[in-house]
Amino acid sequence: MPFSYKPLWKLLIDLDMSKKALMELTGISKSTIDKMNRGEYVSMEVIERICNHLHCNISDVVVFKEEHHVV
């Protein structure tokens, strides 16, 4: 799980917006929201829709968490 959508969840709290409202606003499916809850990959189209509708940057939606491998 190299991705974290915590910035988006925090933004929704700041906007007093539910995940359901986000789904309705952007047309994103519940299964996509579920993927994001698990930190899984979603398409850039989804990220673009969120950024356009919430007037934010990609860094306000998702961060990449570098995985450290022991050699």
PDB file of N, CA, C and O in Angstrom:
ATOM      1  N   MET A   1       0.827  -1.192   0.000  1.00  0.00           N
ATOM      2  CA  MET A   1       0.000   0.000   0.000  1.00  0.00           C
ATOM      3  C   MET A   1       0.871   1.255   0.000  1.00  0.00           C
ATOM      4  O   MET A   1       1.042   1.898   1.025  1.00  0.00           O
ATOM      5  N   PRO A   2       1.435   1.587  -1.154  1.00  0.00           N
ATOM      6  CA  PRO A   2       2.293   2.767  -1.179  1.00  0.00           C
ATOM      7  C   PRO A   2       1.533   4.095  -1.226  1.00  0.00           C
ATOM      8  O   PRO A   2       2.134   5.145  -1.132  1.00  0.00           O
ATOM      9  N   PHE A   3       0.211   4.048  -1.353  1.00  0.00           N
ATOM     10  CA  PHE A   3      -0.563   5.292  -1.436  1.00  0.00           C
ATOM     11  C   PHE A   3      -1.384   5.507  -0.177  1.00  0.00           C
ATOM     12  O   PHE A   3      -1.880   4.569   0.421  1.00  0.00           O
ATOM     13  N   SER A   4      -1.512   6.760   0.192  1.00  0.00           N
ATOM     14  CA  SER A   4      -2.368   7.120   1.317  1.00  0.00           C
ATOM     15  C   SER A   4      -3.276   8.254   0.875  1.00  0.00           C
ATOM     16  O   SER A   4      -2.819   9.242   0.283  1.00  0.00           O
ATOM     17  N   TYR A   5      -4.550   8.081   1.151  1.00  0.00           N
ATOM     18  CA  TYR A   5      -5.539   9.100   0.807  1.00  0.00           C
ATOM     19  C   TYR A   5      -5.950   9.904   2.044  1.00  0.00           C
ATOM     20  O   TYR A   5      -6.962  10.593   2.021  1.00  0.00           O
ATOM     21  N   LYS A   6      -5.127   9.842   3.099  1.00  0.00           N
ATOM     22  CA  LYS A   6      -5.417  10.607   4.318  1.00  0.00           C
ATOM     23  C   LYS A   6      -5.614  12.089   4.046  1.00  0.00           C
ATOM     24  O   LYS A   6      -6.484  12.710   4.652  1.00  0.00           O
ATOM     25  N   PRO A   7      -4.821  12.686   3.133  1.00  0.00           N
ATOM     26  CA  PRO A   7      -5.064  14.111   2.857  1.00  0.00           C
ATOM     27  C   PRO A   7      -6.494  14.374   2.369  1.00  0.00           C
ATOM     28  O   PRO A   7      -7.111  15.367   2.753  1.00  0.00           O
ATOM     29  N   LEU A   8      -7.025  13.475   1.556  1.00  0.00           N
ATOM     30  CA  LEU A   8      -8.398  13.638   1.065  1.00  0.00           C
ATOM     31  C   LEU A   8      -9.393  13.507   2.202  1.00  0.00           C
ATOM     32  O   LEU A   8     -10.328  14.306   2.309  1.00  0.00           O
ATOM     33  N   TRP A   9      -9.207  12.517   3.063  1.00  0.00           N
ATOM     34  CA  TRP A   9     -10.160  12.317   4.166  1.00  0.00           C
ATOM     35  C   TRP A   9     -10.139  13.534   5.095  1.00  0.00           C
ATOM     36  O   TRP A   9     -11.183  13.960   5.585  1.00  0.00           O
ATOM     37  N   LYS A  10      -8.949  14.100   5.321  1.00  0.00           N
ATOM     38  CA  LYS A  10      -8.854  15.309   6.153  1.00  0.00           C
ATOM     39  C   LYS A  10      -9.532  16.493   5.466  1.00  0.00           C
ATOM     40  O   LYS A  10     -10.202  17.294   6.108  1.00  0.00           O
ATOM     41  N   LEU A  11      -9.345  16.596   4.146  1.00  0.00           N
ATOM     42  CA  LEU A  11      -9.978  17.674   3.386  1.00  0.00           C
ATOM     43  C   LEU A  11     -11.500  17.571   3.466  1.00  0.00           C
ATOM     44  O   LEU A  11     -12.190  18.581   3.642  1.00  0.00           O
ATOM     45  N   LEU A  12     -12.020  16.353   3.353  1.00  0.00           N
ATOM     46  CA  LEU A  12     -13.470  16.167   3.457  1.00  0.00           C
ATOM     47  C   LEU A  12     -13.977  16.616   4.823  1.00  0.00           C
ATOM     48  O   LEU A  12     -15.036  17.247   4.916  1.00  0.00           O
ATOM     49  N   ILE A  13     -13.232  16.311   5.872  1.00  0.00           N
ATOM     50  CA  ILE A  13     -13.617  16.753   7.224  1.00  0.00           C
ATOM     51  C   ILE A  13     -13.632  18.277   7.273  1.00  0.00           C
ATOM     52  O   ILE A  13     -14.585  18.881   7.765  1.00  0.00           O
ATOM     53  N   ASP A  14     -12.585  18.900   6.725  1.00  0.00           N
ATOM     54  CA  ASP A  14     -12.503  20.363   6.722  1.00  0.00           C
ATOM     55  C   ASP A  14     -13.667  20.983   5.944  1.00  0.00           C
ATOM     56  O   ASP A  14     -14.141  22.058   6.296  1.00  0.00           O
ATOM     57  N   LEU A  15     -14.088  20.315   4.885  1.00  0.00           N
ATOM     58  CA  LEU A  15     -15.190  20.812   4.056  1.00  0.00           C
ATOM     59  C   LEU A  15     -16.559  20.386   4.590  1.00  0.00           C
ATOM     60  O   LEU A  15     -17.577  20.730   3.994  1.00  0.00           O
ATOM     61  N   ASP A  16     -16.548  19.616   5.673  1.00  0.00           N
ATOM     62  CA  ASP A  16     -17.783  19.068   6.238  1.00  0.00           C
ATOM     63  C   ASP A  16     -18.557  18.295   5.173  1.00  0.00           C
ATOM     64  O   ASP A  16     -19.766  18.471   5.005  1.00  0.00           O
ATOM     65  N   MET A  17     -17.820  17.451   4.439  1.00  0.00           N
ATOM     66  CA  MET A  17     -18.390  16.678   3.333  1.00  0.00           C
ATOM     67  C   MET A  17     -18.208  15.194   3.605  1.00  0.00           C
ATOM     68  O   MET A  17     -17.134  14.764   4.030  1.00  0.00           O
ATOM     69  N   SER A  18     -19.233  14.426   3.357  1.00  0.00           N
ATOM     70  CA  SER A  18     -19.150  12.974   3.539  1.00  0.00           C
ATOM     71  C   SER A  18     -18.571  12.316   2.286  1.00  0.00           C
ATOM     72  O   SER A  18     -18.542  12.923   1.201  1.00  0.00           O
ATOM     73  N   LYS A  19     -18.134  11.078   2.445  1.00  0.00           N
ATOM     74  CA  LYS A  19     -17.646  10.321   1.299  1.00  0.00           C
ATOM     75  C   LYS A  19     -18.792  10.103   0.310  1.00  0.00           C
ATOM     76  O   LYS A  19     -18.570  10.129  -0.906  1.00  0.00           O
ATOM     77  N   LYS A  20     -19.990   9.915   0.815  1.00  0.00           N
ATOM     78  CA  LYS A  20     -21.152   9.751  -0.061  1.00  0.00           C
ATOM     79  C   LYS A  20     -21.385  11.011  -0.891  1.00  0.00           C
ATOM     80  O   LYS A  20     -21.638  10.928  -2.091  1.00  0.00           O
ATOM     81  N   ALA A  21     -21.258  12.175  -0.266  1.00  0.00           N
ATOM     82  CA  ALA A  21     -21.411  13.437  -0.995  1.00  0.00           C
ATOM     83  C   ALA A  21     -20.329  13.574  -2.066  1.00  0.00           C
ATOM     84  O   ALA A  21     -20.596  14.051  -3.172  1.00  0.00           O
ATOM     85  N   LEU A  22     -19.108  13.153  -1.740  1.00  0.00           N
ATOM     86  CA  LEU A  22     -18.018  13.179  -2.715  1.00  0.00           C
ATOM     87  C   LEU A  22     -18.350  12.281  -3.900  1.00  0.00           C
ATOM     88  O   LEU A  22     -18.143  12.665  -5.055  1.00  0.00           O
ATOM     89  N   MET A  23     -18.879  11.107  -3.622  1.00  0.00           N
ATOM     90  CA  MET A  23     -19.263  10.179  -4.681  1.00  0.00           C
ATOM     91  C   MET A  23     -20.312  10.810  -5.589  1.00  0.00           C
ATOM     92  O   MET A  23     -20.215  10.717  -6.819  1.00  0.00           O
ATOM     93  N   GLU A  24     -21.310  11.448  -4.994  1.00  0.00           N
ATOM     94  CA  GLU A  24     -22.377  12.073  -5.778  1.00  0.00           C
ATOM     95  C   GLU A  24     -21.855  13.251  -6.597  1.00  0.00           C
ATOM     96  O   GLU A  24     -22.226  13.431  -7.751  1.00  0.00           O
ATOM     97  N   LEU A  25     -20.978  14.047  -6.023  1.00  0.00           N
ATOM     98  CA  LEU A  25     -20.433  15.221  -6.687  1.00  0.00           C
ATOM     99  C   LEU A  25     -19.557  14.844  -7.884  1.00  0.00           C
ATOM    100  O   LEU A  25     -19.611  15.488  -8.930  1.00  0.00           O
ATOM    101  N   THR A  26     -18.752  13.801  -7.709  1.00  0.00           N
ATOM    102  CA  THR A  26     -17.744  13.453  -8.716  1.00  0.00           C
ATOM    103  C   THR A  26     -18.133  12.289  -9.619  1.00  0.00           C
ATOM    104  O   THR A  26     -17.475  12.060 -10.628  1.00  0.00           O
ATOM    105  N   GLY A  27     -19.164  11.536  -9.239  1.00  0.00           N
ATOM    106  CA  GLY A  27     -19.537  10.353 -10.014  1.00  0.00           C
ATOM    107  C   GLY A  27     -18.637   9.159  -9.762  1.00  0.00           C
ATOM    108  O   GLY A  27     -18.618   8.202 -10.537  1.00  0.00           O
ATOM    109  N   ILE A  28     -17.879   9.200  -8.682  1.00  0.00           N
ATOM    110  CA  ILE A  28     -16.987   8.094  -8.322  1.00  0.00           C
ATOM    111  C   ILE A  28     -17.817   6.998  -7.650  1.00  0.00           C
ATOM    112  O   ILE A  28     -18.680   7.286  -6.829  1.00  0.00           O
ATOM    113  N   SER A  29     -17.523   5.754  -7.991  1.00  0.00           N
ATOM    114  CA  SER A  29     -18.298   4.628  -7.453  1.00  0.00           C
ATOM    115  C   SER A  29     -17.868   4.282  -6.027  1.00  0.00           C
ATOM    116  O   SER A  29     -16.778   4.648  -5.578  1.00  0.00           O
ATOM    117  N   LYS A  30     -18.736   3.551  -5.347  1.00  0.00           N
ATOM    118  CA  LYS A  30     -18.433   3.091  -3.986  1.00  0.00           C
ATOM    119  C   LYS A  30     -17.215   2.175  -3.991  1.00  0.00           C
ATOM    120  O   LYS A  30     -16.391   2.225  -3.085  1.00  0.00           O
ATOM    121  N   SER A  31     -17.080   1.358  -5.023  1.00  0.00           N
ATOM    122  CA  SER A  31     -15.933   0.444  -5.081  1.00  0.00           C
ATOM    123  C   SER A  31     -14.616   1.220  -5.190  1.00  0.00           C
ATOM    124  O   SER A  31     -13.596   0.800  -4.640  1.00  0.00           O
ATOM    125  N   THR A  32     -14.644   2.360  -5.859  1.00  0.00           N
ATOM    126  CA  THR A  32     -13.445   3.203  -5.949  1.00  0.00           C
ATOM    127  C   THR A  32     -13.128   3.815  -4.590  1.00  0.00           C
ATOM    128  O   THR A  32     -11.966   3.826  -4.169  1.00  0.00           O
ATOM    129  N   ILE A  33     -14.147   4.289  -3.902  1.00  0.00           N
ATOM    130  CA  ILE A  33     -13.941   4.823  -2.546  1.00  0.00           C
ATOM    131  C   ILE A  33     -13.402   3.726  -1.634  1.00  0.00           C
ATOM    132  O   ILE A  33     -12.496   3.966  -0.825  1.00  0.00           O
ATOM    133  N   ASP A  34     -13.919   2.506  -1.774  1.00  0.00           N
ATOM    134  CA  ASP A  34     -13.431   1.372  -0.980  1.00  0.00           C
ATOM    135  C   ASP A  34     -11.949   1.118  -1.258  1.00  0.00           C
ATOM    136  O   ASP A  34     -11.181   0.842  -0.332  1.00  0.00           O
ATOM    137  N   LYS A  35     -11.550   1.186  -2.529  1.00  0.00           N
ATOM    138  CA  LYS A  35     -10.131   1.014  -2.879  1.00  0.00           C
ATOM    139  C   LYS A  35      -9.285   2.080  -2.191  1.00  0.00           C
ATOM    140  O   LYS A  35      -8.206   1.796  -1.677  1.00  0.00           O
ATOM    141  N   MET A  36      -9.779   3.299  -2.210  1.00  0.00           N
ATOM    142  CA  MET A  36      -9.044   4.395  -1.589  1.00  0.00           C
ATOM    143  C   MET A  36      -8.948   4.189  -0.077  1.00  0.00           C
ATOM    144  O   MET A  36      -7.906   4.468   0.523  1.00  0.00           O
ATOM    145  N   ASN A  37     -10.003   3.667   0.526  1.00  0.00           N
ATOM    146  CA  ASN A  37      -9.979   3.364   1.962  1.00  0.00           C
ATOM    147  C   ASN A  37      -8.897   2.344   2.292  1.00  0.00           C
ATOM    148  O   ASN A  37      -8.334   2.367   3.388  1.00  0.00           O
ATOM    149  N   ARG A  38      -8.616   1.441   1.348  1.00  0.00           N
ATOM    150  CA  ARG A  38      -7.590   0.412   1.543  1.00  0.00           C
ATOM    151  C   ARG A  38      -6.208   0.863   1.071  1.00  0.00           C
ATOM    152  O   ARG A  38      -5.257   0.090   1.123  1.00  0.00           O
ATOM    153  N   GLY A  39      -6.115   2.094   0.566  1.00  0.00           N
ATOM    154  CA  GLY A  39      -4.822   2.604   0.100  1.00  0.00           C
ATOM    155  C   GLY A  39      -4.386   2.018  -1.217  1.00  0.00           C
ATOM    156  O   GLY A  39      -3.198   2.007  -1.537  1.00  0.00           O
ATOM    157  N   GLU A  40      -5.335   1.548  -2.021  1.00  0.00           N
ATOM    158  CA  GLU A  40      -5.017   0.933  -3.304  1.00  0.00           C
ATOM    159  C   GLU A  40      -4.994   1.970  -4.422  1.00  0.00           C
ATOM    160  O   GLU A  40      -5.506   3.079  -4.279  1.00  0.00           O
ATOM    161  N   TYR A  41      -4.433   1.558  -5.546  1.00  0.00           N
ATOM    162  CA  TYR A  41      -4.339   2.420  -6.722  1.00  0.00           C
ATOM    163  C   TYR A  41      -5.724   2.737  -7.275  1.00  0.00           C
ATOM    164  O   TYR A  41      -6.574   1.854  -7.368  1.00  0.00           O
ATOM    165  N   VAL A  42      -5.946   3.993  -7.628  1.00  0.00           N
ATOM    166  CA  VAL A  42      -7.102   4.393  -8.420  1.00  0.00           C
ATOM    167  C   VAL A  42      -6.566   5.195  -9.599  1.00  0.00           C
ATOM    168  O   VAL A  42      -5.450   5.720  -9.553  1.00  0.00           O
ATOM    169  N   SER A  43      -7.334   5.284 -10.655  1.00  0.00           N
ATOM    170  CA  SER A  43      -6.849   5.934 -11.868  1.00  0.00           C
ATOM    171  C   SER A  43      -6.632   7.429 -11.667  1.00  0.00           C
ATOM    172  O   SER A  43      -7.234   8.054 -10.791  1.00  0.00           O
ATOM    173  N   MET A  44      -5.793   7.974 -12.511  1.00  0.00           N
ATOM    174  CA  MET A  44      -5.547   9.413 -12.475  1.00  0.00           C
ATOM    175  C   MET A  44      -6.809  10.174 -12.843  1.00  0.00           C
ATOM    176  O   MET A  44      -6.990  11.313 -12.409  1.00  0.00           O
ATOM    177  N   GLU A  45      -7.687   9.564 -13.622  1.00  0.00           N
ATOM    178  CA  GLU A  45      -8.961  10.201 -13.957  1.00  0.00           C
ATOM    179  C   GLU A  45      -9.775  10.474 -12.696  1.00  0.00           C
ATOM    180  O   GLU A  45     -10.385  11.536 -12.550  1.00  0.00           O
ATOM    181  N   VAL A  46      -9.776   9.521 -11.774  1.00  0.00           N
ATOM    182  CA  VAL A  46     -10.491   9.688 -10.502  1.00  0.00           C
ATOM    183  C   VAL A  46      -9.878  10.846  -9.710  1.00  0.00           C
ATOM    184  O   VAL A  46     -10.590  11.720  -9.209  1.00  0.00           O
ATOM    185  N   ILE A  47      -8.560  10.859  -9.623  1.00  0.00           N
ATOM    186  CA  ILE A  47      -7.863  11.925  -8.903  1.00  0.00           C
ATOM    187  C   ILE A  47      -8.159  13.275  -9.557  1.00  0.00           C
ATOM    188  O   ILE A  47      -8.417  14.272  -8.870  1.00  0.00           O
ATOM    189  N   GLU A  48      -8.154  13.296 -10.875  1.00  0.00           N
ATOM    190  CA  GLU A  48      -8.435  14.532 -11.613  1.00  0.00           C
ATOM    191  C   GLU A  48      -9.850  15.044 -11.314  1.00  0.00           C
ATOM    192  O   GLU A  48     -10.048  16.239 -11.082  1.00  0.00           O
ATOM    193  N   ARG A  49     -10.821  14.135 -11.307  1.00  0.00           N
ATOM    194  CA  ARG A  49     -12.205  14.533 -11.012  1.00  0.00           C
ATOM    195  C   ARG A  49     -12.311  15.139  -9.614  1.00  0.00           C
ATOM    196  O   ARG A  49     -12.978  16.156  -9.409  1.00  0.00           O
ATOM    197  N   ILE A  50     -11.663  14.495  -8.652  1.00  0.00           N
ATOM    198  CA  ILE A  50     -11.698  15.001  -7.278  1.00  0.00           C
ATOM    199  C   ILE A  50     -11.064  16.397  -7.216  1.00  0.00           C
ATOM    200  O   ILE A  50     -11.639  17.317  -6.637  1.00  0.00           O
ATOM    201  N   CYS A  51      -9.896  16.544  -7.830  1.00  0.00           N
ATOM    202  CA  CYS A  51      -9.200  17.833  -7.806  1.00  0.00           C
ATOM    203  C   CYS A  51     -10.031  18.925  -8.474  1.00  0.00           C
ATOM    204  O   CYS A  51     -10.110  20.053  -7.964  1.00  0.00           O
ATOM    205  N   ASN A  52     -10.657  18.605  -9.593  1.00  0.00           N
ATOM    206  CA  ASN A  52     -11.482  19.589 -10.299  1.00  0.00           C
ATOM    207  C   ASN A  52     -12.688  20.014  -9.473  1.00  0.00           C
ATOM    208  O   ASN A  52     -12.999  21.200  -9.383  1.00  0.00           O
ATOM    209  N   HIS A  53     -13.371  19.054  -8.869  1.00  0.00           N
ATOM    210  CA  HIS A  53     -14.581  19.366  -8.117  1.00  0.00           C
ATOM    211  C   HIS A  53     -14.311  20.034  -6.770  1.00  0.00           C
ATOM    212  O   HIS A  53     -15.095  20.858  -6.313  1.00  0.00           O
ATOM    213  N   LEU A  54     -13.188  19.673  -6.147  1.00  0.00           N
ATOM    214  CA  LEU A  54     -12.868  20.256  -4.844  1.00  0.00           C
ATOM    215  C   LEU A  54     -11.902  21.433  -4.960  1.00  0.00           C
ATOM    216  O   LEU A  54     -11.525  22.022  -3.947  1.00  0.00           O
ATOM    217  N   HIS A  55     -11.480  21.746  -6.196  1.00  0.00           N
ATOM    218  CA  HIS A  55     -10.564  22.860  -6.451  1.00  0.00           C
ATOM    219  C   HIS A  55      -9.305  22.739  -5.595  1.00  0.00           C
ATOM    220  O   HIS A  55      -8.958  23.644  -4.827  1.00  0.00           O
ATOM    221  N   CYS A  56      -8.659  21.581  -5.722  1.00  0.00           N
ATOM    222  CA  CYS A  56      -7.464  21.322  -4.925  1.00  0.00           C
ATOM    223  C   CYS A  56      -6.379  20.705  -5.798  1.00  0.00           C
ATOM    224  O   CYS A  56      -6.593  20.441  -6.985  1.00  0.00           O
ATOM    225  N   ASN A  57      -5.223  20.468  -5.221  1.00  0.00           N
ATOM    226  CA  ASN A  57      -4.093  19.846  -5.912  1.00  0.00           C
ATOM    227  C   ASN A  57      -4.026  18.367  -5.584  1.00  0.00           C
ATOM    228  O   ASN A  57      -4.580  17.923  -4.573  1.00  0.00           O
ATOM    229  N   ILE A  58      -3.286  17.636  -6.381  1.00  0.00           N
ATOM    230  CA  ILE A  58      -3.145  16.195  -6.168  1.00  0.00           C
ATOM    231  C   ILE A  58      -2.594  15.894  -4.770  1.00  0.00           C
ATOM    232  O   ILE A  58      -2.994  14.918  -4.134  1.00  0.00           O
ATOM    233  N   SER A  59      -1.717  16.748  -4.273  1.00  0.00           N
ATOM    234  CA  SER A  59      -1.142  16.529  -2.935  1.00  0.00           C
ATOM    235  C   SER A  59      -2.179  16.704  -1.827  1.00  0.00           C
ATOM    236  O   SER A  59      -1.949  16.290  -0.697  1.00  0.00           O
ATOM    237  N   ASP A  60      -3.322  17.313  -2.154  1.00  0.00           N
ATOM    238  CA  ASP A  60      -4.413  17.438  -1.198  1.00  0.00           C
ATOM    239  C   ASP A  60      -5.277  16.179  -1.172  1.00  0.00           C
ATOM    240  O   ASP A  60      -6.180  16.061  -0.346  1.00  0.00           O
ATOM    241  N   VAL A  61      -4.987  15.254  -2.087  1.00  0.00           N
ATOM    242  CA  VAL A  61      -5.802  14.041  -2.238  1.00  0.00           C
ATOM    243  C   VAL A  61      -5.027  12.792  -1.853  1.00  0.00           C
ATOM    244  O   VAL A  61      -5.522  11.938  -1.121  1.00  0.00           O
ATOM    245  N   VAL A  62      -3.815  12.672  -2.352  1.00  0.00           N
ATOM    246  CA  VAL A  62      -3.053  11.432  -2.170  1.00  0.00           C
ATOM    247  C   VAL A  62      -1.580  11.741  -1.936  1.00  0.00           C
ATOM    248  O   VAL A  62      -1.056  12.726  -2.450  1.00  0.00           O
ATOM    249  N   VAL A  63      -0.946  10.897  -1.126  1.00  0.00           N
ATOM    250  CA  VAL A  63       0.508  10.965  -0.942  1.00  0.00           C
ATOM    251  C   VAL A  63       1.080   9.574  -1.193  1.00  0.00           C
ATOM    252  O   VAL A  63       0.413   8.560  -0.975  1.00  0.00           O
ATOM    253  N   PHE A  64       2.299   9.554  -1.667  1.00  0.00           N
ATOM    254  CA  PHE A  64       3.010   8.303  -1.893  1.00  0.00           C
ATOM    255  C   PHE A  64       3.854   8.013  -0.672  1.00  0.00           C
ATOM    256  O   PHE A  64       4.631   8.863  -0.229  1.00  0.00           O
ATOM    257  N   LYS A  65       3.669   6.823  -0.120  1.00  0.00           N
ATOM    258  CA  LYS A  65       4.455   6.419   1.044  1.00  0.00           C
ATOM    259  C   LYS A  65       5.516   5.442   0.556  1.00  0.00           C
ATOM    260  O   LYS A  65       5.202   4.338   0.141  1.00  0.00           O
ATOM    261  N   GLU A  66       6.748   5.885   0.613  1.00  0.00           N
ATOM    262  CA  GLU A  66       7.840   5.039   0.148  1.00  0.00           C
ATOM    263  C   GLU A  66       7.983   3.827   1.052  1.00  0.00           C
ATOM    264  O   GLU A  66       7.979   3.952   2.273  1.00  0.00           O
ATOM    265  N   GLU A  67       8.081   2.670   0.425  1.00  0.00           N
ATOM    266  CA  GLU A  67       8.259   1.434   1.192  1.00  0.00           C
ATOM    267  C   GLU A  67       9.752   1.187   1.344  1.00  0.00           C
ATOM    268  O   GLU A  67      10.505   1.285   0.385  1.00  0.00           O
ATOM    269  N   HIS A  68      10.151   0.905   2.551  1.00  0.00           N
ATOM    270  CA  HIS A  68      11.549   0.641   2.830  1.00  0.00           C
ATOM    271  C   HIS A  68      11.776  -0.869   2.847  1.00  0.00           C
ATOM    272  O   HIS A  68      11.128  -1.588   3.602  1.00  0.00           O
ATOM    273  N   HIS A  69      12.675  -1.314   1.984  1.00  0.00           N
ATOM    274  CA  HIS A  69      12.990  -2.740   1.914  1.00  0.00           C
ATOM    275  C   HIS A  69      14.326  -2.986   2.585  1.00  0.00           C
ATOM    276  O   HIS A  69      15.302  -2.273   2.336  1.00  0.00           O
ATOM    277  N   VAL A  70      14.370  -3.993   3.399  1.00  0.00           N
ATOM    278  CA  VAL A  70      15.610  -4.368   4.055  1.00  0.00           C
ATOM    279  C   VAL A  70      16.390  -5.264   3.091  1.00  0.00           C
ATOM    280  O   VAL A  70      15.863  -6.218   2.538  1.00  0.00           O
ATOM    281  N   VAL A  71      17.653  -4.914   2.887  1.00  0.00           N
ATOM    282  CA  VAL A  71      18.491  -5.671   1.946  1.00  0.00           C
ATOM    283  C   VAL A  71      19.378  -6.613   2.705  1.00  0.00           C
ATOM    284  O   VAL A  71      19.851  -6.394   3.735  1.00  0.00           O
TER     285      VAL A  71
END
